[in-house]
PDB file of C-alpha atoms and ligand atoms in Angstrom:
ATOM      1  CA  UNK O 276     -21.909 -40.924  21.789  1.00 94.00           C
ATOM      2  CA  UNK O 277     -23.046 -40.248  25.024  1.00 97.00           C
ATOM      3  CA  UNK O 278     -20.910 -37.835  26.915  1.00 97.00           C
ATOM      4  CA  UNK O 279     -20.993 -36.499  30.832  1.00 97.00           C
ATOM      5  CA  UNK O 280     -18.379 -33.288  30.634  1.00 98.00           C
ATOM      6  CA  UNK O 281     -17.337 -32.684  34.413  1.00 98.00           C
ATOM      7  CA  UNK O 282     -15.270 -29.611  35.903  1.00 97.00           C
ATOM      8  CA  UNK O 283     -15.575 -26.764  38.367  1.00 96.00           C
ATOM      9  CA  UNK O 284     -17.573 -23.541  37.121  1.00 94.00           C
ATOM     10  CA  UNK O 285     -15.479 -21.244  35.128  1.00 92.00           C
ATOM     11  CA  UNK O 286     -13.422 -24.562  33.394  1.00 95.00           C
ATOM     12  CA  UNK O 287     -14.745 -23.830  29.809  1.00 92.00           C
ATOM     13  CA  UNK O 288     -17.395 -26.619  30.126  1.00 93.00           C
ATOM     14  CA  UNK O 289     -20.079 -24.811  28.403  1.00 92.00           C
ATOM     15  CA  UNK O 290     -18.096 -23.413  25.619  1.00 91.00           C
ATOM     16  CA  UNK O 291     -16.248 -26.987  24.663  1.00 95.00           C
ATOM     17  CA  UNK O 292     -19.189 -28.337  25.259  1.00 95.00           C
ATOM     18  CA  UNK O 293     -21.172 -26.265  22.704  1.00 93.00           C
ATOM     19  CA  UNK O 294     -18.159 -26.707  19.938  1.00 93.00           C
ATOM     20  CA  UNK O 295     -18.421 -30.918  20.831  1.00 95.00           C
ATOM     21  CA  UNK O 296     -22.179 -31.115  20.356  1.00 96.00           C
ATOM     22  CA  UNK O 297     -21.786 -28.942  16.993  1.00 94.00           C
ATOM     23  CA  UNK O 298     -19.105 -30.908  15.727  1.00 93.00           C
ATOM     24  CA  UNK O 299     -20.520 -34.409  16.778  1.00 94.00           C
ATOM     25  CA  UNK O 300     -23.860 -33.936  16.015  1.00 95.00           C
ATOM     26  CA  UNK O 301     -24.779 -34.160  19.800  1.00 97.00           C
ATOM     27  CA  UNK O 302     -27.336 -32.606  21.920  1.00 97.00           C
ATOM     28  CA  UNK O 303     -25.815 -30.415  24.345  1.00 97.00           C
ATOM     29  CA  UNK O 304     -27.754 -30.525  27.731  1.00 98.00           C
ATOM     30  CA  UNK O 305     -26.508 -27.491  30.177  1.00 97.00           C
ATOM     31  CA  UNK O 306     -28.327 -27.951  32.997  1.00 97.00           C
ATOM     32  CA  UNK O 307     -27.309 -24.483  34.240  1.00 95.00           C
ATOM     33  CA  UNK O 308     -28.995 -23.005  30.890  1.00 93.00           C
ATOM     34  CA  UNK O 309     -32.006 -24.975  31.051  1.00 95.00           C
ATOM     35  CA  UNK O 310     -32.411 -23.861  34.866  1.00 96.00           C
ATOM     36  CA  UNK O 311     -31.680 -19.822  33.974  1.00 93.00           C
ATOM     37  CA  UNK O 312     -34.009 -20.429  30.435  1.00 93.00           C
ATOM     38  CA  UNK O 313     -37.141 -21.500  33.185  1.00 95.00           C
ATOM     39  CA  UNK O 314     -36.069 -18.362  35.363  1.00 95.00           C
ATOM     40  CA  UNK O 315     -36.034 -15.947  32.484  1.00 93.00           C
ATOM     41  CA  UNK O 316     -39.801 -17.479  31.430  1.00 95.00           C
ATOM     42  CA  UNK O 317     -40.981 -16.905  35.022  1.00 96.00           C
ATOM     43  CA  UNK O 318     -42.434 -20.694  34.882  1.00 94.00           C
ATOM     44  CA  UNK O 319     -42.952 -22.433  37.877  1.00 93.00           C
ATOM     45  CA  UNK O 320     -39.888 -24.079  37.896  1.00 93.00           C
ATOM     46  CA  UNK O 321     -38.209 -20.753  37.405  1.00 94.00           C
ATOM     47  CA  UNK O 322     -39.674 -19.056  40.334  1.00 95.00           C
ATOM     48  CA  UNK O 323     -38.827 -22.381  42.730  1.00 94.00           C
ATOM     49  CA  UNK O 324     -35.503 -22.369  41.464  1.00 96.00           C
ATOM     50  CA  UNK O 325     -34.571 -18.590  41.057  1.00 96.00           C
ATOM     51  CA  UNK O 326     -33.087 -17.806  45.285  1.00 94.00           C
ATOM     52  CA  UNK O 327     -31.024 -20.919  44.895  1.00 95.00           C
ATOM     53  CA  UNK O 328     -29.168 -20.030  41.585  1.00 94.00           C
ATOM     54  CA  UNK O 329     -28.627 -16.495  43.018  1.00 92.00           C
ATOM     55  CA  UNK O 330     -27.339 -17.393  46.111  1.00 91.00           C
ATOM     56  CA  UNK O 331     -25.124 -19.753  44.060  1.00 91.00           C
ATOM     57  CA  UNK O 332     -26.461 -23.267  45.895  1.00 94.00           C
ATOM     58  CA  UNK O 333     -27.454 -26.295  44.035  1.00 96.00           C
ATOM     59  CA  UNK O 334     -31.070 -27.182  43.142  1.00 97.00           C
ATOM     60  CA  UNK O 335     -32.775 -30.279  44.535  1.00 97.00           C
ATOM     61  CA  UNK O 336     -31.646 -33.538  43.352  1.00 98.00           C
ATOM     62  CA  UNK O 337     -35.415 -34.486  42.914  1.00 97.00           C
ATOM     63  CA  UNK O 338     -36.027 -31.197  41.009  1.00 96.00           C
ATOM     64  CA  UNK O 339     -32.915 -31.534  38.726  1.00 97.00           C
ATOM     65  CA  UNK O 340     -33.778 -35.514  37.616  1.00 97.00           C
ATOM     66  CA  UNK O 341     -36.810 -35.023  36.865  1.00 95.00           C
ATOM     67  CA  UNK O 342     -35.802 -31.996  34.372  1.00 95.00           C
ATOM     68  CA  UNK O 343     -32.806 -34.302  33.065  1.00 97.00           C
ATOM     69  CA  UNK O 344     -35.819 -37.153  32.668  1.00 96.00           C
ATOM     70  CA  UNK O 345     -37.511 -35.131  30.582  1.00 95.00           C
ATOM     71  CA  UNK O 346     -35.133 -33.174  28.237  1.00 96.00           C
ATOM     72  CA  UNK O 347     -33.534 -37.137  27.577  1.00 96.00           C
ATOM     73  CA  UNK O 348     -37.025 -37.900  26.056  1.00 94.00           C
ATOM     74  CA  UNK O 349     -36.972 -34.805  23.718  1.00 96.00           C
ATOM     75  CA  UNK O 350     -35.667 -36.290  19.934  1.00 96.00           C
ATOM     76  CA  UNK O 351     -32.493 -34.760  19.609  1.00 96.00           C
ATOM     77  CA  UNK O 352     -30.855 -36.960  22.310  1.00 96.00           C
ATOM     78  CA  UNK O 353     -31.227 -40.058  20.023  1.00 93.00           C
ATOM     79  CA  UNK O 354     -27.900 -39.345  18.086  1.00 92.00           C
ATOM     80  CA  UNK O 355     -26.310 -38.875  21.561  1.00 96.00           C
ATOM     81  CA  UNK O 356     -25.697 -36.204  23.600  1.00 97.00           C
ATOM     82  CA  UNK O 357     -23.315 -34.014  25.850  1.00 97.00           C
ATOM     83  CA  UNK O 358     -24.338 -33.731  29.864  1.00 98.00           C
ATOM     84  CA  UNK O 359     -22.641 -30.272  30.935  1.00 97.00           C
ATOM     85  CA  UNK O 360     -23.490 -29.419  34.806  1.00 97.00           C
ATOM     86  CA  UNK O 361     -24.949 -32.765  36.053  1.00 98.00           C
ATOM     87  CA  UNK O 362     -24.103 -35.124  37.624  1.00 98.00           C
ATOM     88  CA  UNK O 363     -22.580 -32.514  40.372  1.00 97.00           C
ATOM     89  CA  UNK O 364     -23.062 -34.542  43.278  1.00 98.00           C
ATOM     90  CA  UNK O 365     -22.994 -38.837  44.174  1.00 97.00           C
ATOM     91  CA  UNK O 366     -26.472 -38.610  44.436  1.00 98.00           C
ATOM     92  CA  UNK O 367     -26.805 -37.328  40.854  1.00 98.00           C
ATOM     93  CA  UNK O 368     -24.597 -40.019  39.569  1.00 97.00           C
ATOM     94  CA  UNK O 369     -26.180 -42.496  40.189  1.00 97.00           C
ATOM     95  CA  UNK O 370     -29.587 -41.558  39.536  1.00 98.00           C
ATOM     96  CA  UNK O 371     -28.233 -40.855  36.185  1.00 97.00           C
ATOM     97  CA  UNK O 372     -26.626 -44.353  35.759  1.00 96.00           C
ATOM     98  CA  UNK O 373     -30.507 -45.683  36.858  1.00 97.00           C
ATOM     99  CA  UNK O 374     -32.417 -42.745  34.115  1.00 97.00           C
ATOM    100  CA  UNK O 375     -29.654 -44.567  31.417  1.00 96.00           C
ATOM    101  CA  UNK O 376     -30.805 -48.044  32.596  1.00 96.00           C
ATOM    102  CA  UNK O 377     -34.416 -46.805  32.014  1.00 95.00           C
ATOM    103  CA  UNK O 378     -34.080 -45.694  28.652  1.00 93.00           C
ATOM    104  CA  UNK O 379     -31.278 -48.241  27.650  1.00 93.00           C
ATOM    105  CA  UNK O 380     -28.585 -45.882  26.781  1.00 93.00           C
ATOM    106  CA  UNK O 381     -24.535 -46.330  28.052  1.00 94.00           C
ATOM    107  CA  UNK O 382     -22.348 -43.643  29.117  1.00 96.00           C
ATOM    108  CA  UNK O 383     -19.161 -43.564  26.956  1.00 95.00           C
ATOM    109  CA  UNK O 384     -17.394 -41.436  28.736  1.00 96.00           C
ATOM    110  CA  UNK O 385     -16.688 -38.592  31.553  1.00 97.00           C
ATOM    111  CA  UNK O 386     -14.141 -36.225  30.536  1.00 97.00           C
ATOM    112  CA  UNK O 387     -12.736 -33.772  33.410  1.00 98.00           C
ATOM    113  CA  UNK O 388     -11.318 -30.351  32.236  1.00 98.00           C
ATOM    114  CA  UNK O 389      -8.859 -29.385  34.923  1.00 97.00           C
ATOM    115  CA  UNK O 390      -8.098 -25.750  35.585  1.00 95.00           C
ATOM    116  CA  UNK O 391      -6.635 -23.960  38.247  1.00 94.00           C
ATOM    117  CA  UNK O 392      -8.676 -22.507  41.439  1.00 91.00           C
ATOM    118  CA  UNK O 393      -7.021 -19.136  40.615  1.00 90.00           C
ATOM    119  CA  UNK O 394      -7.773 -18.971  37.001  1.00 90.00           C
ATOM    120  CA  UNK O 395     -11.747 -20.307  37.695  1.00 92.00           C
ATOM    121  CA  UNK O 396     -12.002 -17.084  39.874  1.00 90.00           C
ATOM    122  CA  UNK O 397     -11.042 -14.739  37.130  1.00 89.00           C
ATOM    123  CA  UNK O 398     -12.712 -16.584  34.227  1.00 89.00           C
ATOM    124  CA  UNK O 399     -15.844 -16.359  36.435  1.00 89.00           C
ATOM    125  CA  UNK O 400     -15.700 -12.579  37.916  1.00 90.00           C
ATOM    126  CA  UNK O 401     -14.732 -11.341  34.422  1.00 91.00           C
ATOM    127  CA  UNK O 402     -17.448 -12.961  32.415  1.00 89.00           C
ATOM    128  CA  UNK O 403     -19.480 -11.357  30.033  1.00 93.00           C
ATOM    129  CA  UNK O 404     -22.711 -13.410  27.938  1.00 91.00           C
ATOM    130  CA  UNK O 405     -24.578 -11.882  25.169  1.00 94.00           C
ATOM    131  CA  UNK O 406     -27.992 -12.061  26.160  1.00 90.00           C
ATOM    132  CA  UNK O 407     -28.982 -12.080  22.077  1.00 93.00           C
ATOM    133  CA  UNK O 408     -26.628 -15.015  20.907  1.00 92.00           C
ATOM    134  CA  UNK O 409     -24.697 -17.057  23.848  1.00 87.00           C
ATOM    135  CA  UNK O 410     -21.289 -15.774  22.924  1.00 90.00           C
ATOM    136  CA  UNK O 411     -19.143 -15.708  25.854  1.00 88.00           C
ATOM    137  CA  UNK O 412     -16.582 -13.178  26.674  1.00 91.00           C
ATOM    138  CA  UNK O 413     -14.340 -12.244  29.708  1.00 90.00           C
ATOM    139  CA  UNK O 414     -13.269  -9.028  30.200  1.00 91.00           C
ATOM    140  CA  UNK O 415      -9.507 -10.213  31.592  1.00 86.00           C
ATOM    141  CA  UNK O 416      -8.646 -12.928  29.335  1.00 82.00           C
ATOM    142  CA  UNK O 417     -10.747 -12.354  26.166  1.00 86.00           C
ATOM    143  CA  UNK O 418     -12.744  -9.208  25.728  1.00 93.00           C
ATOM    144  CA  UNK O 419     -14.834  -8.476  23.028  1.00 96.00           C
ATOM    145  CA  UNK O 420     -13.554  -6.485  20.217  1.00 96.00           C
ATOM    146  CA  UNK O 421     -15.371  -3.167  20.534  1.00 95.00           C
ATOM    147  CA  UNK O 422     -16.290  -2.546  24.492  1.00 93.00           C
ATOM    148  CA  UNK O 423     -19.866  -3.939  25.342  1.00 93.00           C
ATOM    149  CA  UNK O 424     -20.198  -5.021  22.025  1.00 96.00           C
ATOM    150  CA  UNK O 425     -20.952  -8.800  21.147  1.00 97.00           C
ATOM    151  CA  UNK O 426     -18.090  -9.758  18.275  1.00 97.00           C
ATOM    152  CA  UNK O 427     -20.252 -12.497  16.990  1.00 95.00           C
ATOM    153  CA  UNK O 428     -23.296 -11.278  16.185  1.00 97.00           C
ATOM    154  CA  UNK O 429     -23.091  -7.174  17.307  1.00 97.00           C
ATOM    155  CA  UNK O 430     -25.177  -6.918  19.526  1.00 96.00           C
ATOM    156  CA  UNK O 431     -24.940  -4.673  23.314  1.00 95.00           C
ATOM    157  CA  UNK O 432     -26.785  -6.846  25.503  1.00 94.00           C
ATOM    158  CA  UNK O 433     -23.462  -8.511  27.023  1.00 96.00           C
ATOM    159  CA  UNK O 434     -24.868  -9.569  30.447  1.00 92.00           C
ATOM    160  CA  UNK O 435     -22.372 -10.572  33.902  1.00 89.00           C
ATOM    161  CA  UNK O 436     -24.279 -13.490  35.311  1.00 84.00           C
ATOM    162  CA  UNK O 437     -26.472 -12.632  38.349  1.00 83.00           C
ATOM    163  CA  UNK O 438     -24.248 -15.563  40.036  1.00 85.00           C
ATOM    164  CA  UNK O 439     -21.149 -14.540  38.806  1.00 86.00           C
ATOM    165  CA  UNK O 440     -20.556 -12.269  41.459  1.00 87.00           C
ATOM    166  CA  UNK O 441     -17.213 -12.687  43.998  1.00 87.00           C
ATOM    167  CA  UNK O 442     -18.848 -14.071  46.753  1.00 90.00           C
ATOM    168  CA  UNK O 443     -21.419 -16.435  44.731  1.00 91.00           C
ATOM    169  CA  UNK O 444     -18.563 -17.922  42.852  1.00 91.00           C
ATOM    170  CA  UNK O 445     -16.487 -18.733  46.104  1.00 92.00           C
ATOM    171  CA  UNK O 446     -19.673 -20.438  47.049  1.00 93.00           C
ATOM    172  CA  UNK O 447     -20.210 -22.365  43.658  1.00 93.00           C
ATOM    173  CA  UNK O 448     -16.383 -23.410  44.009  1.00 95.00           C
ATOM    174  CA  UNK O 449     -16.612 -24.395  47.916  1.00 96.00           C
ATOM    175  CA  UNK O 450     -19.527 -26.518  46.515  1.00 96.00           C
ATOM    176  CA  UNK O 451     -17.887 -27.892  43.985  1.00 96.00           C
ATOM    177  CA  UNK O 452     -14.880 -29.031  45.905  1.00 96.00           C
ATOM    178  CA  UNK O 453     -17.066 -30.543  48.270  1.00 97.00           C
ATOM    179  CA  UNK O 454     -20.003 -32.121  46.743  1.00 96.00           C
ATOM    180  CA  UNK O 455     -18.783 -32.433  42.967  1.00 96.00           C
ATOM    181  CA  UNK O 456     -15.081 -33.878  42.850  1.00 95.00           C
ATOM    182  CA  UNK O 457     -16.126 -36.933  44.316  1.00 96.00           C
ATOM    183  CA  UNK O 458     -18.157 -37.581  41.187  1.00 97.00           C
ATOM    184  CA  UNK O 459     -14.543 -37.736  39.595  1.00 97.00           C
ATOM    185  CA  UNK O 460     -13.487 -40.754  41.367  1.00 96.00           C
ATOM    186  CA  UNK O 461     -17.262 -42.380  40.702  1.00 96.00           C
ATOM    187  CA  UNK O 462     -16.174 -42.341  37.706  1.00 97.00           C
ATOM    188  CA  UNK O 463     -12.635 -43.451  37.316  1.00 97.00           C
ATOM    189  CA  UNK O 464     -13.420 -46.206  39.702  1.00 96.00           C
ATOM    190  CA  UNK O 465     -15.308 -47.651  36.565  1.00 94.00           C
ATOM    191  CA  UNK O 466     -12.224 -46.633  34.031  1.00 96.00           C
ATOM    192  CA  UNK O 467     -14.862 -44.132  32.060  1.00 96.00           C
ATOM    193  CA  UNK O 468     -12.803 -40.723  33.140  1.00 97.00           C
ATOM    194  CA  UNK O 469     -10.229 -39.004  30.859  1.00 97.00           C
ATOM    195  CA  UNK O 470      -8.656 -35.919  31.821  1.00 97.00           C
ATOM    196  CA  UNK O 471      -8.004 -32.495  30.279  1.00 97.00           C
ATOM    197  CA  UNK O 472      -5.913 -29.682  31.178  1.00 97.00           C
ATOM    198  CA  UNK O 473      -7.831 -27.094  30.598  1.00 96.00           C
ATOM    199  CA  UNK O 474      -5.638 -23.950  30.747  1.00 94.00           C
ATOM    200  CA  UNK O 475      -4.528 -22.517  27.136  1.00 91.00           C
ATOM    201  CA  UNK O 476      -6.698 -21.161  24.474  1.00 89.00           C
ATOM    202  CA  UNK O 477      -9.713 -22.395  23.108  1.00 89.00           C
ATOM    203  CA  UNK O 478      -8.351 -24.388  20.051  1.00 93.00           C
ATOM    204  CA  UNK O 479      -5.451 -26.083  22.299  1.00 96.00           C
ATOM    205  CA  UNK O 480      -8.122 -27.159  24.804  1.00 96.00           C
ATOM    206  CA  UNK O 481     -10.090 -28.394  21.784  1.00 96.00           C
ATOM    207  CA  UNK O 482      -7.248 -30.048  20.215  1.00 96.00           C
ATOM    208  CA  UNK O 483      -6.843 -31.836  23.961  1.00 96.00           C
ATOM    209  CA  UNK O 484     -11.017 -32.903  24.086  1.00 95.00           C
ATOM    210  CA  UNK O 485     -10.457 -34.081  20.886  1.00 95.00           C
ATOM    211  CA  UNK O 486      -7.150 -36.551  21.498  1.00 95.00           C
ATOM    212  CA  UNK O 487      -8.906 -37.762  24.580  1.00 94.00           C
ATOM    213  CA  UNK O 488     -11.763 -38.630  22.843  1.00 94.00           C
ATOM    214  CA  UNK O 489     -10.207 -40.395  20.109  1.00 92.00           C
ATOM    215  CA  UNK O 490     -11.759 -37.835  17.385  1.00 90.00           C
ATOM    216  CA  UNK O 491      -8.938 -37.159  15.797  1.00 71.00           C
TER     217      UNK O 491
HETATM  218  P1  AMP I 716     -23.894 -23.778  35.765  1.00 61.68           P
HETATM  219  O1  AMP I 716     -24.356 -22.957  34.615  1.00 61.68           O
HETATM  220  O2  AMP I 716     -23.650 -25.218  35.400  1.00 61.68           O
HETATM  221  O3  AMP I 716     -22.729 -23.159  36.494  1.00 61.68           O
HETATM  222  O4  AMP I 716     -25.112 -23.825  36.810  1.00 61.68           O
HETATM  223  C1  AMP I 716     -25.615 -22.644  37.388  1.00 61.68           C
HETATM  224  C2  AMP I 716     -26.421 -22.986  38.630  1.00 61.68           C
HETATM  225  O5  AMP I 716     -27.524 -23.845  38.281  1.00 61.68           O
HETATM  226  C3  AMP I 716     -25.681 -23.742  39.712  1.00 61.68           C
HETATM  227  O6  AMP I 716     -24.918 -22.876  40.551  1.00 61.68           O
HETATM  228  C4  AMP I 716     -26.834 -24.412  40.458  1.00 61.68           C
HETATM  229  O7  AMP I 716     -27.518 -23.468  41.264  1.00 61.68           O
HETATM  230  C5  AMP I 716     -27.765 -24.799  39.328  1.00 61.68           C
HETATM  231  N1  AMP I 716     -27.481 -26.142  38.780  1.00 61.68           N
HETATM  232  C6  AMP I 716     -27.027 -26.458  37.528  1.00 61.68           C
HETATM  233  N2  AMP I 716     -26.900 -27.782  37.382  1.00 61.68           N
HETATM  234  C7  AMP I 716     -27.269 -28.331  38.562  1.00 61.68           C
HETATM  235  C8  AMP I 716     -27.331 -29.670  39.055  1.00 61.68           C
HETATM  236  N3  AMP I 716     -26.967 -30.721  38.308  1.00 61.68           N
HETATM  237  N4  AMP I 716     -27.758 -29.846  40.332  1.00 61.68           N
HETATM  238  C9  AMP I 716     -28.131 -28.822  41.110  1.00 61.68           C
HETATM  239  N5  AMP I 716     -28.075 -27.535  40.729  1.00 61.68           N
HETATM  240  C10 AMP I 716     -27.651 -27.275  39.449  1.00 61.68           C
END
């Protein structure tokens, strides 16, 4: 199954994503992880790359395809795999539809999670990651148990994203509206988009992926 998960920052991508991969067997590509992972290593690509995640932009689409290009080689993506944060522009699309031509792979489907502007801005100003296992937390609608603790694996390093910041995530939004929705109707033009409300907890939205998916 090959899988391109589209939605504005803050919609829950990342964590249905992860629970979809697990579940499926898939290799979940977040191409906002493997951008922060190459910052955090201080590689090349990390030091190009680190102003424009920070001020909340998007990377080149030369830069971005050519990362895509070569985490598609890597083994794991044989069984299929989970796109979460490309495409996020036309551009992106549909070098992605020529990188599947290339290595003769379909996309099955795009699936949209839809959640309100007002609810992105909260998820995103209140989130929390541990920096030792990924959990994610958010100190309005789901804190962790014990303040500044991680719940799953009890750690204290629960990091706020350097771009979660208010103004950075009114960017990332304006962006998103602008440059990313249209990617939506690339999409459904071809009958490949199904659509998920994306407000509720965790399981319901899960239940929702699921149903839309035909998993269950
Ligand atoms: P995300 O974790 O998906 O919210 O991505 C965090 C940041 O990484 C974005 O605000 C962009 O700066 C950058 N980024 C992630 N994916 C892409 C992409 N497909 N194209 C350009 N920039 C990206």
């Amino acid at each position: 199954m090959r899988i391109v998960l589209l939605g504005a920052p803050g919609s829950g991508k990342g964590t249905q994503a992860k629970l979809l991969a697990a579940r499926q067997g898939l290799a979940h590509i977040s191409t906002g992880d493997l951008l922060r992972a190459a910052v955090a290593e201080g590689s090349e690509l990390g030091n190009k790359v680190k102003a424009v995640l920070e001020a909340g932009e998007l990377v080149s689409d030369d830069l971005m395809l050519d990362l895509l290009r070569e985490r598609l080689s890597q083994p794991d993506c044989a069984r299929g795999f989970l796109l979460d944060g490309y495409p996020r522009n036309d551009a992106q699309a549909k070098a992605l539809d020529a990188l599947l031509v290339d290595i003769r792979a379909d996309l099955d489907r795009a699936v949209l999670i839809e959640v309100s502007e007002a609810l992105l801005i909260k998820r995103l100003t209140g989130r929390l990651t541990c920096g030792d296992c990924g959990a994610v937390f958010n100190i309005h609608t789901h804190p962790p148990e014990k303040d500044g603790v991680c719940d799953s694996c009890g750690s204290s390093n629960l990091q706020h994203r350097s771009d979660d910041t208010e103004e950075t995530v009114a960017k990332r939004l304006a962006i998103y509206r602008e440059q990313t929705r249209p990617v939506i109707d690339y999409y459904a033009a071809r009958d490949q988009l199904v659509e998920v409300e994306g407000e509720g907890s965790l399981e319901e939205v899960q239940g929702r992926m699921n149903q839309a998916l035909g998993l269950d």
